[in-house]
Coordinates of C-alpha atoms and ligand atoms in Angstrom, one line a residue:
M495 CA -6.6 -7.8 19.6
K496 CA -3.4 -7.7 20.7
I497 CA -0.7 -9.9 19.3
G498 CA 2.4 -11.5 20.6
V499 CA 5.3 -12.1 18.5
I500 CA 8.4 -14.0 19.1
G501 CA 11.3 -12.4 17.5
G502 CA 11.4 -8.3 17.1
G503 CA 13.1 -8.2 13.9
Q504 CA 12.3 -6.4 10.7
L505 CA 9.8 -9.1 9.9
G506 CA 8.1 -8.4 13.5
R507 CA 8.4 -4.8 12.5
M508 CA 6.5 -5.2 9.1
L509 CA 3.8 -7.6 10.7
A510 CA 3.2 -4.5 13.2
L511 CA 3.2 -2.0 10.0
A512 CA 0.2 -4.1 8.4
G513 CA -1.6 -5.3 11.6
T514 CA -1.6 -1.4 13.4
P515 CA -4.3 -0.1 10.5
L516 CA -6.6 -3.4 11.3
G517 CA -6.5 -2.0 15.1
M518 CA -4.0 -4.7 16.3
N519 CA -1.2 -3.6 18.7
F520 CA 1.7 -5.8 19.2
A521 CA 4.2 -7.0 22.1
F522 CA 7.6 -8.6 20.7
L523 CA 9.5 -10.7 23.1
D524 CA 13.4 -10.3 21.8
P525 CA 16.5 -10.3 24.1
A526 CA 18.3 -8.0 21.9
P527 CA 18.4 -4.5 23.5
D528 CA 18.1 -2.7 19.7
A529 CA 15.2 -5.2 18.4
C530 CA 13.9 -2.9 15.3
A531 CA 10.3 -4.0 16.0
A532 CA 10.4 -2.3 19.3
A533 CA 9.3 1.0 17.6
L534 CA 5.9 -0.6 16.7
G535 CA 4.7 -2.4 19.9
E536 CA 5.9 -3.2 23.3
H537 CA 9.3 -4.7 23.5
L538 CA 9.4 -7.7 26.3
R539 CA 13.6 -8.2 26.8
A540 CA 14.1 -11.3 27.6
D541 CA 15.4 -15.1 26.5
Y542 CA 13.2 -17.4 24.7
G543 CA 13.4 -19.9 27.3
D544 CA 12.7 -17.2 30.1
Q545 CA 9.4 -18.5 31.7
A546 CA 8.0 -15.7 33.4
H547 CA 8.2 -13.3 30.5
L548 CA 6.5 -16.0 28.5
R549 CA 4.0 -16.1 31.1
Q550 CA 3.5 -12.2 31.0
L551 CA 3.4 -12.3 27.3
A552 CA 0.7 -15.1 26.8
E553 CA -1.2 -13.1 29.8
E554 CA -1.4 -10.2 27.7
V555 CA -2.1 -11.0 24.3
D556 CA -4.6 -12.7 22.5
L557 CA -2.5 -15.1 20.7
V558 CA 1.0 -15.6 19.7
T559 CA 2.9 -15.9 16.5
F560 CA 6.5 -16.1 15.1
E561 CA 8.6 -14.0 13.0
F562 CA 11.5 -16.8 13.0
E563 CA 11.3 -20.6 12.7
S564 CA 14.5 -21.3 15.4
V565 CA 12.2 -20.7 18.0
P566 CA 12.8 -23.5 21.2
A567 CA 10.2 -26.2 21.1
E568 CA 9.9 -25.6 24.8
T569 CA 9.1 -22.1 24.1
V570 CA 6.2 -22.8 21.8
A571 CA 5.0 -26.2 24.1
F572 CA 5.2 -23.7 27.1
L573 CA 3.3 -20.7 25.6
S574 CA 0.6 -23.1 24.1
Q575 CA -0.4 -24.1 27.7
F576 CA -1.9 -20.5 28.2
V577 CA -2.6 -18.8 24.5
P578 CA -3.2 -19.9 20.9
V579 CA 0.0 -20.3 19.1
Y580 CA -0.1 -19.8 14.9
P581 CA 1.4 -21.7 13.2
S582 CA 1.4 -24.8 15.3
A583 CA 4.2 -26.4 17.5
E584 CA 4.2 -29.0 14.8
A585 CA 4.7 -26.9 11.9
L586 CA 7.6 -25.2 13.7
R587 CA 9.2 -28.4 15.0
I588 CA 8.9 -29.6 11.0
A589 CA 10.5 -26.5 9.4
R590 CA 13.2 -25.9 11.8
D591 CA 15.1 -29.2 11.0
R592 CA 16.1 -30.0 7.6
W593 CA 16.2 -33.4 8.0
F594 CA 12.1 -33.5 9.4
E595 CA 11.5 -31.0 6.3
K596 CA 12.9 -33.0 3.7
S597 CA 11.5 -36.5 5.0
M598 CA 8.3 -34.7 5.1
F599 CA 8.4 -33.8 1.4
K600 CA 9.3 -37.3 0.5
D601 CA 6.3 -38.9 2.4
L602 CA 4.0 -36.4 0.6
G603 CA 5.5 -37.3 -2.8
I604 CA 6.9 -33.9 -3.5
P605 CA 10.4 -34.2 -5.1
T606 CA 13.9 -33.1 -3.6
P607 CA 17.3 -33.1 -4.0
A608 CA 18.9 -37.1 -3.1
F609 CA 19.4 -36.1 0.7
A610 CA 20.7 -38.3 3.8
D611 CA 20.9 -37.4 7.9
I612 CA 24.6 -36.8 8.9
Q613 CA 25.3 -37.4 12.4
S614 CA 29.3 -38.3 11.9
Q615 CA 32.1 -37.9 9.5
A616 CA 31.6 -41.5 8.6
D617 CA 27.9 -41.0 8.0
L618 CA 29.4 -38.3 5.6
D619 CA 31.7 -40.5 3.9
A620 CA 29.0 -43.2 3.1
A621 CA 26.5 -40.3 2.0
V622 CA 28.8 -38.9 -0.4
A623 CA 29.7 -42.3 -1.7
S624 CA 26.2 -43.2 -2.6
I625 CA 25.1 -39.4 -3.6
G626 CA 27.9 -38.1 -5.1
L627 CA 29.8 -35.0 -5.7
P628 CA 29.1 -32.1 -6.0
A629 CA 26.8 -31.9 -3.1
V630 CA 25.9 -29.4 -0.1
L631 CA 26.0 -30.0 3.3
K632 CA 23.7 -28.2 5.9
T633 CA 23.5 -28.1 9.3
R634 CA 19.7 -29.5 10.3
T635 CA 18.8 -26.8 12.3
L636 CA 19.6 -22.9 12.5
G637 CA 20.7 -22.0 9.5
Y638 CA 20.1 -19.1 7.3
D639 CA 21.2 -16.9 4.5
G640 CA 23.5 -19.4 3.4
K641 CA 25.3 -19.7 7.0
G642 CA 25.6 -23.6 8.1
Q643 CA 26.4 -25.0 5.0
K644 CA 29.3 -26.0 2.6
V645 CA 29.4 -26.8 -1.0
L646 CA 31.5 -29.9 -1.4
R647 CA 32.7 -30.4 -5.0
T648 CA 36.3 -32.6 -4.6
P649 CA 37.0 -35.6 -2.5
Q650 CA 39.3 -33.2 -0.5
D651 CA 36.2 -30.8 0.3
V652 CA 34.8 -33.8 2.2
V653 CA 37.8 -34.4 4.6
D654 CA 37.2 -33.2 8.0
T655 CA 34.0 -31.5 6.8
F656 CA 31.4 -32.6 9.4
A657 CA 33.9 -30.8 11.9
E658 CA 34.2 -27.5 10.1
L659 CA 30.6 -27.2 10.7
G660 CA 30.6 -28.1 14.1
S661 CA 29.9 -31.5 14.8
V662 CA 26.3 -30.8 15.1
P663 CA 23.7 -33.2 13.1
C664 CA 23.7 -32.2 9.3
L665 CA 22.2 -33.1 6.0
L666 CA 23.8 -33.8 3.1
E667 CA 22.1 -32.9 -0.1
G668 CA 23.1 -33.6 -3.9
F669 CA 23.6 -30.5 -5.5
V670 CA 20.8 -29.4 -8.1
P671 CA 22.1 -27.9 -11.6
F672 CA 18.9 -25.6 -11.2
T673 CA 18.1 -23.1 -14.0
G674 CA 16.4 -20.9 -11.6
E675 CA 15.0 -20.6 -8.1
V676 CA 11.2 -19.4 -7.3
S677 CA 9.2 -19.3 -4.0
L678 CA 5.8 -20.0 -3.6
I679 CA 4.0 -17.4 -0.7
A680 CA 0.9 -19.4 0.6
V681 CA -1.5 -18.3 3.3
R682 CA -4.0 -20.9 5.1
A683 CA -7.0 -19.5 7.3
R684 CA -7.9 -21.4 10.6
D685 CA -10.8 -22.5 8.6
G686 CA -8.6 -24.2 5.8
E687 CA -9.0 -21.4 3.1
T688 CA -5.9 -21.1 1.2
R689 CA -4.8 -18.4 -1.0
F690 CA -1.3 -18.3 -2.9
Y691 CA 0.6 -15.5 -4.2
P692 CA 2.4 -15.8 -7.7
L693 CA 5.6 -17.4 -8.2
V694 CA 8.3 -15.3 -7.2
H695 CA 11.5 -15.6 -9.2
N696 CA 14.9 -15.2 -6.7
T697 CA 18.3 -14.5 -7.2
H698 CA 20.9 -15.1 -4.6
D699 CA 24.7 -14.1 -4.3
S700 CA 26.4 -16.2 -1.4
G701 CA 23.4 -17.5 -0.2
I702 CA 21.6 -14.3 0.5
L703 CA 18.7 -13.2 -1.2
R704 CA 19.5 -10.1 -3.6
L705 CA 16.4 -10.0 -6.1
S706 CA 12.8 -11.1 -6.5
I707 CA 10.7 -10.3 -9.4
A708 CA 6.7 -11.6 -9.0
S709 CA 5.7 -13.6 -12.2
T710 CA 3.1 -13.4 -14.5
D711 CA 1.5 -17.0 -15.5
H712 CA 4.3 -18.7 -14.5
P713 CA 3.9 -22.3 -16.2
L714 CA 4.7 -24.0 -12.9
Q715 CA 2.5 -22.3 -10.8
A716 CA -0.2 -24.9 -10.4
L717 CA 2.5 -27.2 -9.6
A718 CA 3.6 -25.3 -7.1
E719 CA 0.7 -24.6 -5.6
D720 CA 0.1 -28.4 -5.5
Y721 CA 3.0 -29.3 -3.7
A722 CA 2.6 -26.4 -1.2
S723 CA -0.9 -27.4 -0.8
R724 CA -0.2 -30.9 0.5
V725 CA 2.2 -29.4 3.0
L726 CA -0.6 -27.0 4.6
K727 CA -2.8 -29.9 4.9
Q728 CA -0.7 -32.1 6.3
L729 CA 0.6 -29.5 9.1
D730 CA -3.1 -28.3 9.5
Y731 CA -1.4 -25.1 8.7
V732 CA -2.9 -21.7 9.8
G733 CA -0.7 -18.3 8.8
V734 CA 1.9 -17.5 6.0
L735 CA 4.2 -20.4 5.0
A736 CA 6.8 -19.7 2.1
F737 CA 8.1 -22.6 -0.2
E738 CA 11.4 -22.3 -1.6
F739 CA 11.9 -24.4 -5.1
F740 CA 14.5 -25.3 -7.4
E741 CA 13.6 -25.2 -11.1
V742 CA 15.2 -28.4 -12.7
D743 CA 14.5 -30.2 -16.0
G744 CA 11.0 -28.0 -16.4
G745 CA 9.9 -29.2 -13.0
L746 CA 9.9 -28.2 -9.0
K747 CA 12.4 -29.7 -6.5
A748 CA 11.5 -28.6 -3.0
N749 CA 14.4 -26.9 -1.1
E750 CA 12.8 -25.5 2.2
I751 CA 9.9 -24.3 3.8
A752 CA 9.8 -21.2 6.3
P753 CA 6.7 -21.2 8.5
R754 CA 6.4 -17.1 8.5
V755 CA 6.3 -14.2 6.3
H756 CA 9.6 -14.5 4.0
N757 CA 11.8 -12.0 2.6
S758 CA 10.9 -13.2 -1.2
G759 CA 7.3 -11.7 -0.3
H760 CA 8.2 -8.5 0.5
W761 CA 7.0 -7.0 -2.7
T762 CA 3.5 -7.9 -1.9
T763 CA 3.5 -4.9 0.5
E764 CA 3.4 -2.5 -2.7
G765 CA 2.6 -5.3 -5.5
A766 CA -0.4 -7.1 -4.2
E767 CA -4.1 -6.5 -3.2
C768 CA -3.3 -7.5 0.2
S769 CA 0.3 -8.1 1.5
Q770 CA 2.0 -11.0 2.8
F771 CA 2.1 -9.4 6.5
E772 CA -1.7 -8.5 6.3
N773 CA -2.5 -11.7 5.2
H774 CA -0.4 -13.7 8.0
L775 CA -2.5 -11.6 10.4
R776 CA -5.9 -12.2 9.1
A777 CA -4.9 -15.6 9.1
V778 CA -3.5 -16.2 12.5
A779 CA -6.8 -13.7 13.8
G780 CA -9.5 -15.7 12.2
L781 CA -10.4 -13.0 10.0
P782 CA -11.2 -13.4 6.1
L783 CA -8.2 -13.3 3.9
G784 CA -7.2 -10.7 1.6
S785 CA -6.5 -10.8 -2.2
T786 CA -3.4 -12.1 -3.1
A787 CA -3.6 -10.8 -6.9
K788 CA -0.8 -8.9 -8.1
V789 CA -1.2 -5.0 -8.7
G790 CA 1.2 -4.8 -12.1
E791 CA 4.7 -5.8 -12.3
S792 CA 7.0 -5.9 -9.1
A793 CA 10.2 -6.4 -7.9
M794 CA 12.2 -6.4 -4.4
L795 CA 15.7 -5.7 -4.1
N796 CA 17.5 -6.4 -0.5
F797 CA 20.0 -3.8 1.1
I798 CA 22.5 -5.7 2.7
G799 CA 25.0 -3.8 5.0
E800 CA 23.5 -0.3 4.2
V801 CA 20.9 1.7 3.0
P802 CA 21.9 3.7 0.0
A803 CA 20.7 7.6 0.1
V804 CA 17.1 7.9 0.9
E805 CA 16.4 10.8 -1.6
K806 CA 18.1 8.7 -4.6
V807 CA 15.8 5.5 -3.7
I808 CA 12.9 7.2 -3.5
A809 CA 13.5 9.6 -6.8
I810 CA 13.1 6.4 -9.0
D811 CA 9.6 6.1 -10.2
D812 CA 7.1 4.1 -8.2
C813 CA 10.0 2.7 -5.9
H814 CA 8.9 2.2 -2.4
L815 CA 12.1 2.3 0.4
H816 CA 11.6 0.4 3.8
H817 CA 14.3 1.2 6.2
Y818 CA 14.7 -1.1 9.0
G819 CA 16.1 1.1 11.3
K820 CA 18.5 -1.4 12.4
A821 CA 22.4 -0.7 12.9
F822 CA 24.2 -0.7 9.3
K823 CA 26.6 -3.7 9.3
A824 CA 28.1 -6.3 6.6
G825 CA 26.2 -9.0 5.1
R826 CA 23.3 -7.7 7.4
K827 CA 19.6 -7.2 6.0
V828 CA 18.8 -3.5 6.8
G829 CA 16.5 -2.3 4.2
H830 CA 14.8 -3.1 0.9
A831 CA 12.9 -1.3 -2.0
T832 CA 9.9 -2.5 -3.8
V833 CA 9.5 -1.4 -7.5
R834 CA 6.5 -1.6 -9.2
S835 CA 5.5 -0.9 -12.9
H836 CA 2.6 -1.3 -15.7
D837 CA 5.3 -3.4 -17.8
R838 CA 8.0 -5.8 -17.7
A839 CA 10.6 -3.7 -19.8
T840 CA 10.0 -0.5 -17.2
L841 CA 10.4 -2.5 -14.6
D842 CA 13.4 -4.1 -15.5
R843 CA 14.9 -0.6 -16.0
Q844 CA 13.8 0.6 -12.7
V845 CA 15.3 -2.4 -11.0
K846 CA 18.9 -1.4 -13.0
R847 CA 18.2 2.0 -11.4
V848 CA 18.0 0.6 -7.7
E849 CA 20.9 -1.9 -8.3
A850 CA 23.1 1.2 -9.5
L851 CA 22.8 2.7 -6.0
I852 CA 23.8 -0.8 -4.3
K853 CA 27.7 -0.6 -3.4
N854 CA 28.2 -4.3 -2.4
Ligands
AMP234 P1 19.0 -22.9 1.7 O1 19.8 -22.1 3.2 O2 19.0 -24.0 2.1 O3 18.0 -22.2 1.5 O4 20.3 -22.3 0.7 C1 20.9 -21.2 0.4 C2 21.0 -21.5 -1.1 O5 22.1 -21.8 -1.8 C3 19.8 -21.6 -1.9 O6 19.1 -20.4 -2.2 C4 20.6 -21.9 -3.5 O7 21.4 -21.1 -4.0 C5 21.9 -22.8 -2.8 N1 21.7 -24.1 -2.4 C6 21.1 -25.1 -1.5 N2 20.9 -26.2 -1.7 C7 21.3 -26.4 -2.6 C8 21.5 -27.8 -3.8 N3 21.0 -28.8 -3.0 N4 21.9 -27.6 -4.7 C9 22.2 -26.6 -5.5 N5 22.3 -25.3 -4.6 C10 21.6 -25.2 -3.5

C-alpha cells in the first residue's frame, strides 16, 4: 500500500518509520527542498495548490493523509475527487480554525475558556470589555508553537493589538489559570472503533512543548475520553486526533484539537504497545487498531534548536534518540528523546539527566 502524505516534516518522517515495517510505501508532497521526510519516501516537491502535482500524487497512492492541519481547503477538496483522504476535509476545516473549533466544543457541551470572534480592533475592545483581562488573542488560523498569539494583561496591551497580529481574523480567549496542561491522543478506525492512550502531562515554555509525561490512572482520563469521543463522532473522524486540555478546578477546559499525530504522543513509539504513528496508519488504511496500553513509565523531551551530543543522549539508560535530520535553527524542533522506566522515581531521574544535556 502506498500512502500519500501532505507535508514532509518530522511527523511525516515518523509516520514512514512506523509504516515501512507494515509494507507501506510513502510519497510526501512538500515545497521545501530539505523536507526531512524525503529520506523515507518519494518527495514531490511542489506547492500545496499545485494541481498537476496533486493529480500525480492521487494517481500514485492508495490514500492521502496529512502531517499538518494548515493545508488549504482547496487542496483537500481537489484530492478528495480522486483518492480517499483521511481525516476528512470537514475535520480539517474545523481543526485548522480556532473559531470553528471552539464553537464545535461549545455545541457539544465541552467546557472551554470564554471566547469571541475578532474581526477588528472594535471587536477586540468590545470582547475585552465582556471577557475581561487577562486574556489571550490568537489568530484563528496558522498559529503554532505559541506563534500568532499574544497575552493581554493590561488595557495598554489591548491598544492596536489587532494590527500587531496582522489584522487577520482572531479569537479572544479568557486566560485560564490552569494547574496543568494535559493532552489525550485518540485513534478512530474507519468502522468507528476508538482507542485512547493514557493522558499526557505537558510542560511548555514560550509556547513550545518541552516535556511530556504519560500518566498512570489519571483521575480525569474518563472525562477526557468522554469529551474526545463527542468530537470524534461529530466529525466521523478517521485517524489519530490529539486533544489538548487545561486542567482547572479539578476539571478540564478544551484548548484545541490537532487532526494528526502530535508531539505530545511521541513517547508512544517506545512507551506504548502500538505507537500513535502506527495506529494512525492502521486507522486510515482500514487495518485493525493496535493496543494503546503503556509499556512502563515514559516521558518525552523535545530538542529545540539543536540535538545534544548523540553519544551522551544514548548513554542514558532506556533513552531513545529521535533525530529529525533537520538543519539546526533557534526555536525549531529538531529532535526528541523518549525515556522509559519501570517506576516513576527512576523516570524522573532519567528526565533530569536528559534535561542536563539541553542547553536552551
Ligand atoms: P495554543 O497554541 O492555543 O496551544 O497555546 C500555546 C500555549 O499557550 C498553551 O499550551 C498554554 O500554555 C498557553 N495558552 C494558550 N491559551 C491559553 C489560555 N486561554 N489561558 C492560559 N494559557 C493559554
